[in-house]
XYZ file of C-alpha atoms in Angstrom:
615
model
C -94.073 -3.208 20.335
C -97.269 -4.137 19.149
C -96.407 -8.054 18.766
C -95.666 -8.059 22.753
C -97.759 -6.062 24.841
C -101.088 -7.410 26.352
C -103.940 -5.246 24.809
C -106.135 -4.148 27.898
C -108.161 -1.264 26.500
C -110.449 1.127 28.812
C -113.759 0.653 29.119
C -114.571 3.518 26.367
C -112.173 1.691 23.909
C -114.301 -1.315 24.996
C -117.793 0.478 23.711
C -115.587 1.718 20.614
C -114.582 -2.005 19.749
C -118.224 -3.041 20.006
C -119.385 -0.189 18.080
C -116.810 -1.264 15.221
C -117.379 -4.991 15.701
C -121.101 -4.677 15.281
C -120.673 -2.802 11.864
C -119.689 -6.212 10.464
C -123.119 -7.649 11.108
C -124.573 -4.760 8.883
C -124.405 -6.757 5.364
C -126.449 -9.220 7.039
C -129.042 -7.220 8.746
C -131.774 -9.520 7.340
C -130.328 -12.633 9.056
C -129.762 -10.882 12.382
C -133.489 -9.383 12.468
C -134.939 -13.011 11.574
C -132.958 -14.478 14.492
C -133.957 -11.854 16.815
C -137.802 -12.143 15.666
C -137.347 -15.935 16.057
C -136.113 -15.557 19.338
C -139.185 -13.170 20.335
C -141.535 -15.510 19.118
C -139.902 -18.767 20.694
C -139.623 -16.693 24.168
C -143.294 -15.820 23.869
C -144.179 -19.379 22.970
C -142.213 -20.718 25.788
C -143.772 -18.365 28.511
C -146.990 -19.644 27.182
C -146.356 -23.088 27.827
C -145.622 -22.383 31.402
C -148.839 -20.271 31.842
C -150.992 -23.368 30.410
C -150.100 -24.978 33.427
C -152.614 -22.768 35.296
C -155.600 -24.174 33.573
C -154.017 -27.641 33.110
C -153.254 -27.882 37.059
C -156.935 -26.501 37.700
C -158.150 -29.590 35.626
C -156.032 -32.088 36.661
C -156.921 -31.567 40.425
C -160.766 -31.284 39.773
C -161.432 -27.777 39.008
C -163.992 -26.940 36.286
C -163.018 -25.689 33.099
C -164.865 -22.768 33.089
C -164.021 -19.510 34.966
C -163.417 -19.281 38.243
C -164.809 -17.070 41.230
C -162.621 -14.002 41.590
C -160.065 -14.903 38.578
C -156.571 -13.534 38.490
C -155.552 -11.457 35.614
C -153.457 -14.742 33.935
C -156.771 -16.832 34.388
C -158.846 -13.767 32.537
C -156.173 -14.004 29.600
C -156.244 -17.360 29.510
C -159.959 -17.813 29.625
C -160.311 -15.586 26.912
C -157.659 -16.876 24.772
C -158.378 -20.620 25.292
C -161.544 -21.135 26.159
C -162.400 -22.518 22.771
C -160.460 -25.707 24.190
C -162.779 -26.254 26.887
C -165.771 -28.049 27.118
C -168.226 -29.213 29.794
C -166.462 -32.741 29.877
C -163.478 -32.395 31.967
C -161.746 -35.380 30.584
C -162.128 -33.745 26.862
C -160.699 -30.449 28.255
C -157.900 -32.010 29.959
C -157.077 -33.660 26.671
C -157.361 -30.393 24.510
C -155.354 -28.453 26.881
C -152.504 -31.318 26.414
C -152.764 -31.224 22.855
C -152.271 -27.437 22.778
C -149.657 -27.251 25.232
C -147.613 -29.828 22.959
C -148.755 -28.195 19.911
C -147.243 -25.088 21.650
C -143.941 -26.716 22.664
C -143.105 -27.977 18.971
C -143.932 -24.597 17.624
C -141.309 -22.883 19.972
C -138.733 -25.183 19.065
C -139.165 -24.535 15.706
C -138.478 -21.108 16.307
C -135.439 -21.997 18.629
C -134.063 -23.664 15.773
C -134.313 -20.724 13.154
C -133.189 -18.243 15.777
C -130.159 -20.664 16.769
C -129.202 -21.512 12.745
C -129.240 -17.965 12.018
C -127.224 -17.027 15.148
C -124.593 -19.594 14.162
C -124.390 -18.758 10.327
C -124.135 -14.975 11.731
C -121.263 -15.814 13.661
C -119.391 -17.722 11.200
C -120.022 -15.222 8.599
C -118.882 -12.276 10.908
C -115.592 -14.211 11.481
C -114.970 -14.715 8.220
C -115.576 -10.997 6.914
C -113.206 -9.951 9.746
C -110.667 -12.239 8.918
C -110.799 -10.995 5.170
C -110.850 -7.203 6.524
C -107.563 -8.134 8.318
C -105.758 -9.838 5.709
C -106.387 -7.195 3.037
C -105.269 -4.593 5.468
C -101.861 -6.404 6.000
C -101.257 -6.408 2.643
C -101.422 -2.582 2.549
C -98.814 -2.631 5.459
C -95.155 -1.689 4.324
C -92.371 -3.850 5.405
C -91.716 -2.470 8.708
C -94.732 -4.067 10.409
C -93.723 -7.373 8.795
C -90.424 -7.225 10.328
C -91.462 -6.449 14.059
C -94.889 -8.744 14.125
C -94.265 -12.119 15.362
C -95.713 -14.437 12.660
C -97.109 -16.640 15.440
C -98.752 -13.551 17.290
C -100.401 -12.474 13.975
C -101.624 -15.992 13.617
C -102.850 -16.019 16.932
C -104.877 -12.630 16.128
C -106.375 -13.754 12.952
C -107.507 -17.382 14.122
C -107.831 -17.579 18.179
C -108.847 -13.717 18.412
C -111.323 -13.670 15.654
C -112.571 -16.456 16.952
C -113.140 -14.999 20.366
C -114.320 -12.053 19.147
C -117.257 -13.420 16.921
C -118.937 -14.416 20.123
C -119.625 -10.862 20.575
C -122.040 -11.180 17.871
C -123.743 -14.624 18.656
C -123.222 -16.150 21.958
C -122.994 -12.792 23.783
C -125.076 -10.409 21.682
C -127.801 -12.231 20.388
C -127.691 -14.882 23.178
C -128.226 -11.570 25.575
C -130.831 -10.623 23.620
C -132.415 -13.712 23.438
C -132.382 -14.055 27.107
C -133.106 -10.609 27.574
C -136.425 -11.237 25.721
C -136.972 -14.197 27.988
C -136.441 -12.406 30.958
C -138.927 -9.867 29.941
C -141.413 -12.352 29.118
C -140.793 -14.282 32.199
C -141.261 -11.457 34.426
C -144.444 -9.965 32.657
C -145.801 -13.842 33.155
C -144.723 -13.673 36.991
C -146.632 -10.346 37.359
C -149.670 -11.647 35.617
C -149.632 -14.614 37.747
C -149.362 -13.141 40.979
C -147.720 -9.709 41.142
C -146.739 -9.652 44.778
C -144.677 -12.334 44.452
C -143.194 -11.149 41.249
C -142.049 -8.023 42.871
C -140.326 -9.902 45.896
C -138.883 -12.073 42.948
C -137.622 -8.957 40.893
C -136.148 -6.933 43.892
C -134.129 -10.012 45.003
C -132.893 -11.569 41.564
C -130.231 -8.813 41.067
C -128.241 -10.000 44.174
C -127.138 -13.237 42.470
C -125.734 -10.873 39.637
C -124.054 -8.380 42.357
C -122.565 -11.562 44.337
C -121.151 -13.189 41.127
C -119.037 -10.040 40.156
C -115.897 -10.909 42.179
C -115.867 -13.985 40.359
C -116.618 -12.677 37.079
C -113.950 -10.236 37.544
C -110.937 -12.995 38.289
C -112.313 -14.662 35.246
C -111.739 -11.692 33.050
C -108.151 -10.955 34.597
C -106.858 -14.337 34.139
C -108.074 -14.658 30.427
C -106.717 -11.410 29.540
C -103.370 -12.637 30.635
C -104.005 -16.526 28.800
C -104.886 -14.568 25.498
C -101.090 -13.219 25.616
C -99.629 -16.336 26.331
C -101.737 -18.353 23.453
C -99.964 -16.004 21.025
C -96.630 -16.346 22.758
C -97.008 -20.262 22.208
C -98.177 -19.862 18.578
C -94.588 -17.425 17.902
C -92.156 -19.892 19.529
C -94.004 -22.578 17.294
C -93.747 -21.033 14.244
C -90.033 -19.995 14.883
C -89.153 -23.140 15.632
C -90.885 -24.857 12.537
C -89.248 -22.018 10.279
C -85.988 -22.755 11.894
C -86.035 -26.387 12.168
C -82.977 -26.674 10.269
C -81.091 -24.659 12.950
C -82.274 -25.815 15.659
C -81.270 -29.703 14.543
C -77.835 -28.282 13.346
C -77.075 -26.826 16.969
C -78.780 -29.725 18.781
C -80.938 -27.138 20.512
C -84.174 -29.531 20.739
C -84.046 -29.831 24.297
C -83.743 -26.043 24.567
C -86.606 -24.996 22.201
C -88.861 -27.769 24.422
C -88.116 -26.236 27.545
C -88.843 -22.867 26.210
C -92.461 -24.221 24.956
C -92.667 -25.959 27.967
C -92.164 -22.732 30.258
C -94.947 -20.867 27.673
C -97.547 -23.738 28.088
C -97.023 -23.517 31.896
C -97.608 -19.828 31.939
C -100.799 -20.368 29.542
C -102.130 -23.417 31.706
C -101.659 -21.329 34.987
C -103.791 -18.779 33.629
C -106.302 -20.809 31.970
C -106.821 -23.306 34.867
C -107.365 -20.540 37.215
C -109.897 -18.943 34.787
C -111.660 -22.225 34.516
C -111.861 -22.819 38.074
C -113.377 -19.491 38.604
C -115.878 -20.443 36.013
C -116.705 -23.656 37.316
C -117.063 -22.140 40.998
C -119.535 -19.787 39.261
C -122.397 -22.458 38.474
C -122.760 -23.894 41.896
C -122.676 -20.706 43.293
C -125.382 -18.934 41.315
C -127.069 -22.505 41.729
C -127.383 -22.224 45.581
C -128.307 -18.433 45.336
C -131.232 -19.680 43.117
C -132.061 -22.233 44.700
C -132.472 -19.791 48.096
C -134.463 -17.410 46.156
C -136.773 -20.323 44.975
C -137.153 -21.584 48.894
C -138.361 -17.684 49.575
C -140.903 -17.490 46.827
C -142.279 -20.786 48.180
C -142.033 -19.749 51.486
C -143.787 -16.377 50.660
C -146.199 -18.014 48.098
C -147.884 -20.464 51.088
C -148.180 -17.615 53.365
C -151.270 -15.679 53.917
C -149.547 -12.424 53.003
C -149.929 -13.570 49.410
C -152.787 -15.720 49.459
C -152.015 -17.132 46.122
C -153.926 -20.322 44.881
C -151.949 -23.599 44.493
C -152.476 -23.678 40.787
C -151.295 -20.170 40.351
C -147.781 -20.670 42.734
C -146.881 -24.041 41.019
C -146.921 -22.297 37.663
C -145.190 -19.335 39.515
C -142.487 -21.532 40.753
C -142.221 -23.311 37.242
C -141.603 -19.862 35.516
C -139.091 -18.692 38.336
C -136.845 -21.905 38.081
C -137.158 -21.022 34.343
C -136.158 -17.441 34.600
C -132.855 -18.289 36.643
C -130.949 -19.695 33.490
C -131.318 -16.632 31.636
C -130.804 -14.168 34.386
C -127.377 -16.035 35.242
C -126.655 -15.611 31.216
C -127.297 -11.773 31.333
C -125.037 -11.354 34.594
C -122.300 -13.252 32.634
C -122.641 -11.084 29.801
C -120.591 -8.471 30.529
C -117.650 -10.253 31.384
C -118.137 -12.420 28.247
C -118.413 -9.622 26.169
C -115.563 -7.846 27.542
C -113.386 -11.208 27.051
C -114.227 -11.275 23.396
C -113.931 -7.428 23.151
C -110.538 -7.742 24.114
C -109.715 -10.214 21.688
C -111.602 -7.979 19.189
C -109.367 -4.894 20.083
C -106.043 -7.094 19.201
C -107.456 -7.791 15.678
C -108.351 -3.738 15.451
C -105.136 -2.689 16.501
C -103.436 -3.888 13.678
C -106.696 -2.746 11.248
C -106.226 1.080 12.846
C -102.175 0.831 11.471
C -102.079 3.469 9.147
C -101.838 1.878 5.405
C -98.244 2.596 4.375
C -98.013 0.908 1.290
C -100.668 2.397 -0.401
C -100.762 5.042 -3.567
C -102.982 8.433 -4.134
C -105.665 7.506 -6.382
C -104.316 9.832 -9.167
C -100.733 8.264 -8.742
C -99.682 8.038 -12.668
C -98.084 4.888 -13.638
C -93.935 4.211 -14.209
C -93.294 5.080 -17.799
C -90.015 2.972 -17.468
C -86.376 3.688 -17.090
C -84.669 5.821 -19.975
C -81.506 7.593 -18.518
C -80.834 7.189 -14.622
C -81.613 6.229 -11.277
C -80.162 8.668 -8.507
C -80.208 8.407 -5.016
C -79.845 11.559 -3.779
C -78.780 12.461 -0.210
C -80.901 9.490 1.201
C -81.218 9.347 5.021
C -83.569 6.406 6.690
C -83.550 5.013 10.257
C -85.836 2.230 11.259
C -88.504 2.689 14.300
C -86.614 3.711 17.327
C -83.223 3.119 15.664
C -80.208 5.229 14.856
C -79.576 5.993 11.217
C -79.223 3.189 8.985
C -78.697 5.284 5.738
C -76.559 8.559 5.976
C -76.639 11.163 3.242
C -76.145 8.241 0.427
C -76.013 9.891 -2.954
C -75.565 7.206 -6.098
C -76.140 7.264 -9.405
C -77.092 4.099 -11.701
C -77.132 4.830 -15.155
C -79.369 2.593 -17.654
C -77.824 -0.696 -18.691
C -75.452 -0.341 -15.996
C -74.524 -3.164 -13.164
C -73.959 -1.461 -10.097
C -72.586 -3.388 -6.930
C -73.456 -2.178 -3.468
C -70.810 -3.683 -1.131
C -69.776 -3.371 2.667
C -69.689 -5.269 6.099
C -72.762 -6.764 7.629
C -74.911 -3.894 8.857
C -73.782 -1.422 6.662
C -76.766 -0.419 5.145
C -76.916 -2.335 1.509
C -80.324 -3.648 1.838
C -81.871 -0.663 3.365
C -80.272 1.223 0.393
C -81.752 -1.299 -2.211
C -85.204 -1.619 -0.581
C -85.915 2.264 -1.542
C -85.831 1.067 -5.420
C -89.205 -0.783 -5.011
C -90.530 1.444 -2.388
C -90.470 -1.238 0.281
C -89.572 1.622 2.333
C -89.274 5.327 1.710
C -86.329 7.936 2.148
C -86.965 10.071 5.286
C -84.843 12.540 3.865
C -83.481 13.223 0.379
C -85.093 10.981 -2.334
C -84.737 8.528 -5.235
C -85.149 9.857 -8.771
C -85.761 8.552 -11.861
C -84.793 10.304 -15.095
C -84.969 13.466 -12.484
C -88.510 12.487 -11.451
C -88.992 11.662 -7.745
C -90.070 7.690 -7.442
C -92.573 8.272 -4.833
C -94.564 9.942 -7.560
C -95.407 7.103 -9.406
C -97.433 4.279 -8.423
C -95.806 1.177 -6.380
C -97.720 -1.516 -8.084
C -96.206 -0.312 -11.523
C -92.520 0.490 -9.713
C -92.430 -2.903 -8.587
C -94.053 -4.242 -12.218
C -90.894 -2.774 -13.667
C -88.298 -4.570 -11.496
C -87.297 -7.944 -10.649
C -85.757 -9.267 -7.570
C -83.873 -12.406 -6.712
C -82.742 -13.055 -3.112
C -80.604 -15.679 -1.869
C -83.447 -16.153 0.519
C -85.893 -17.358 -2.209
C -89.557 -17.668 -1.251
C -91.192 -20.617 -2.794
C -95.002 -21.125 -2.199
C -96.484 -24.407 -1.372
C -97.863 -24.833 -5.225
C -97.000 -26.046 -8.358
C -93.934 -25.536 -10.083
C -96.052 -23.662 -12.690
C -97.591 -21.509 -10.300
C -94.241 -20.468 -8.577
C -92.925 -19.417 -11.798
C -95.850 -17.578 -13.145
C -96.386 -15.886 -9.764
C -97.934 -12.548 -9.732
C -98.700 -12.748 -13.703
C -102.464 -11.925 -13.648
C -102.944 -12.358 -17.093
C -101.807 -15.678 -16.952
C -98.420 -16.733 -18.793
C -98.160 -19.733 -21.296
C -96.829 -22.800 -20.869
C -94.295 -22.172 -23.739
C -93.287 -18.947 -22.077
C -92.865 -20.697 -18.819
C -90.816 -23.660 -20.279
C -88.660 -20.330 -22.274
C -88.025 -18.766 -18.719
C -87.000 -22.050 -17.424
C -84.571 -23.165 -19.918
C -83.094 -19.592 -19.532
C -82.763 -20.245 -15.760
C -81.079 -24.004 -16.252
C -84.295 -24.952 -14.537
C -86.166 -27.158 -17.237
C -84.123 -30.219 -16.863
C -84.700 -30.796 -13.317
C -88.366 -29.519 -13.458
C -88.921 -32.437 -16.201
C -87.436 -34.768 -13.812
C -90.051 -34.085 -11.061
C -93.015 -36.541 -10.597
C -95.489 -34.248 -12.224
C -93.252 -31.947 -14.072
C -94.515 -28.488 -14.079
C -97.485 -29.741 -12.163
C -95.542 -30.898 -8.991
C -96.489 -29.561 -5.838
C -93.107 -28.020 -4.215
C -94.245 -27.956 -0.520
C -94.396 -25.176 2.177
C -91.449 -23.181 1.401
C -89.976 -25.337 -1.571
C -88.425 -27.684 1.012
C -88.618 -30.439 -1.387
C -86.094 -28.947 -4.010
C -82.016 -28.038 -3.153
C -81.113 -24.470 -2.510
C -79.705 -24.242 -6.346
C -83.022 -25.634 -7.572
C -85.114 -23.270 -5.658
C -82.712 -20.132 -6.996
C -83.177 -21.460 -10.451
C -86.981 -21.299 -9.954
C -86.742 -17.764 -8.433
C -84.557 -16.541 -11.590
C -87.034 -18.184 -14.063
C -89.856 -16.192 -12.077
C -87.977 -12.852 -12.776
C -86.931 -13.871 -16.335
C -90.707 -14.558 -17.455
C -91.460 -11.051 -16.197
C -88.622 -9.705 -18.162
C -87.902 -6.783 -16.097
C -85.832 -3.807 -17.338
C -84.329 -2.960 -13.926
C -83.092 -6.114 -11.615
C -81.908 -6.222 -8.088
C -79.925 -8.972 -7.109
C -79.316 -10.321 -3.744
C -76.321 -12.250 -3.966
C -77.721 -15.535 -4.939
C -74.796 -18.125 -5.008
C -73.364 -17.442 -1.609
C -74.892 -20.708 -0.140
C -74.607 -23.072 -2.822
C -72.071 -25.997 -3.859
C -70.011 -25.614 -6.745
C -72.201 -27.037 -9.171
C -75.432 -25.756 -8.251
C -73.399 -22.218 -8.126
C -72.165 -22.745 -11.872
C -75.896 -23.428 -13.174
C -77.205 -20.298 -11.330
C -74.175 -18.058 -12.275
C -74.894 -19.094 -15.952
C -78.714 -18.090 -15.418
C -77.830 -15.313 -13.702
C -75.483 -14.016 -16.709
C -78.368 -14.481 -18.917
C -80.741 -12.675 -16.661
C -78.312 -9.789 -16.362
C -78.268 -9.220 -20.511
C -79.832 -5.810 -21.565
C -80.887 -4.743 -18.000
C -80.180 -1.964 -15.292
C -79.197 -4.030 -12.418
C -78.170 -3.280 -8.698
C -76.362 -6.051 -7.003
C -76.250 -6.485 -3.327
C -72.623 -8.216 -3.296
C -71.476 -10.663 -0.338
C -68.870 -12.196 -2.523
C -66.402 -9.437 -4.027
C -65.771 -12.059 -6.502
C -69.250 -12.055 -8.152
C -68.910 -8.119 -8.592
C -65.760 -7.837 -10.262
C -66.645 -6.812 -13.517
C -69.486 -4.539 -12.199
C -69.602 -1.142 -14.058
C -69.399 0.602 -10.824
C -68.769 -0.728 -7.320
C -70.118 1.461 -4.147
C -69.117 0.640 -0.666
C -70.903 1.558 2.177
C -69.556 1.714 5.647
C -72.028 2.291 8.492
C -74.467 4.040 6.358
C -72.232 6.248 4.182
C -70.745 5.718 0.868
C -67.233 5.580 1.692
C -65.873 4.391 -1.790
C -66.901 4.110 -5.466
C -65.071 2.738 -8.626
C -64.429 -0.151 -10.272
C -62.844 -3.367 -9.108
C -59.078 -2.883 -9.664
C -59.048 0.725 -8.929
C -60.637 -0.056 -5.704
C -58.654 -2.979 -4.669
C -55.537 -0.787 -5.379
C -57.005 2.072 -3.558
C -55.879 0.512 0.094
C -59.275 1.282 1.755
C -62.230 -0.553 2.762
C -62.803 -2.642 -0.231
C -59.539 -3.537 -0.411
C -59.537 -4.735 3.048
C -62.879 -6.715 2.701
C -61.256 -8.498 -0.449
C -58.317 -9.371 1.525
C -60.410 -10.938 4.088
C -62.224 -13.004 1.378
C -59.249 -14.071 0.049
C -57.932 -15.195 3.418
C -61.220 -16.835 4.043
C -60.936 -18.969 0.628
C -57.207 -20.189 1.665
C -55.015 -21.684 -0.732
C -56.656 -23.577 -4.011
């Protein structure tokens, strides 16, 4: 599945990923152009700094400030550009050239700062835009994606992979352009200073990049594996945090620690292997660069090239300056590919077709007037057998209909068709004879309230949790009225800040019964005409169960209700009970009728009575 595989896209996909990633820079093209322009100017000024060594060295070692006999191209250009700083007085001319060099260095670093700051901003703003795009897209994906994607893997893609992907735009691409400009400027200067030596240097320099390729390939392979292991570490961490109560209850701390340690060891092996190769790349490239410089020096002092000393010194200085950008450019393909592999993991999610969106002309749900009909509904999750097999069911307006059955019978799947969390693959759900799929999902869901035993509480205030999803902003009076009806007002008032109390992550500061009453208040505030109730009292103590049951009784008034029942005693008064077994409707009727029928319901009822024991 998408959550478990290591993404290693082929070269053509890498190019496509780069193009797509580059589109995120288009809204910021002005900043990008300024960064490139500042880079060009800084590179030219940097090259000019080293070229100024030629007249400086000639003046320093006794040469006159004027034009030498048989000047080189570099000297002719310099004499034209900076002749104004020379005077007949050697000391004054030396002072002038030093001041000019200092001025050029200062100006160069101003442009270096501009280029660096704009590149840094661009890097972060692209990461922000990419995260926002990813977060918005997952809101358009159905529950099937959320059920199969590990939370830790998704967090890894949202944070770590995007952090890696942004480097394509800044530290990889912009840095590559900067270094390419530097190489062009430096190579031009080398040809101007001494073209025979420049030609030799230009022919030998690519050998450094070629000899580094095996090392860079090894780095790429190991980091790809490390990216996956990083996601697995995040997944284990999230699972352990969410299941902390279960871990402690089963004394499984040591097991979880061993599982996490195994993942960290795998990550360590891969990332250390990559780092070792990365560390090796520096001394290897340094050694190769030193050999190149020594070769240039030997050739420079030979009769074959006949280069004057000041030109040779300047040539060597520029050659040394040339090596770092050449080295960086040689690493660009590997660094860019690693970032693009990370980006491809992000685009893999962005490429999933939105399956929780409506057509632009989808009409609003007009509300329930007569009945909801499930007609021959079939459904199977990806790669699984049929969970629902030809289910037909009618829920009349104002009725309370209970759906019961053993675990895995398809109860939740059937009910998920109502708010269109899933769509039937065969058959349809009709409302007053019209397919529910015709209406917009948002309007359908706004007409429904859902209360589950797995209550979701956000790390926000009590008020915000009760009014969640209310874009108009519910009044405090309405919130308190809903809370009183849900038997929640009294315990909320006892909280440190009342309705402004922050409830903590997943509402862990509240008891199970308190969380359920917050959820019921949330549903009551919306006042939905259709209610989906997933047995909300199954895991509560008697006192909390009584309070929640009273709140649910108020919630059921004047509504059409579908109940997923785990305790059969809670649905004894339902208008209709539907029994599911292996995805099929096997019985339907009222409680007394089904108990006397001697079928599946009667057996489930007997098992429940036996489990309760004598009272």
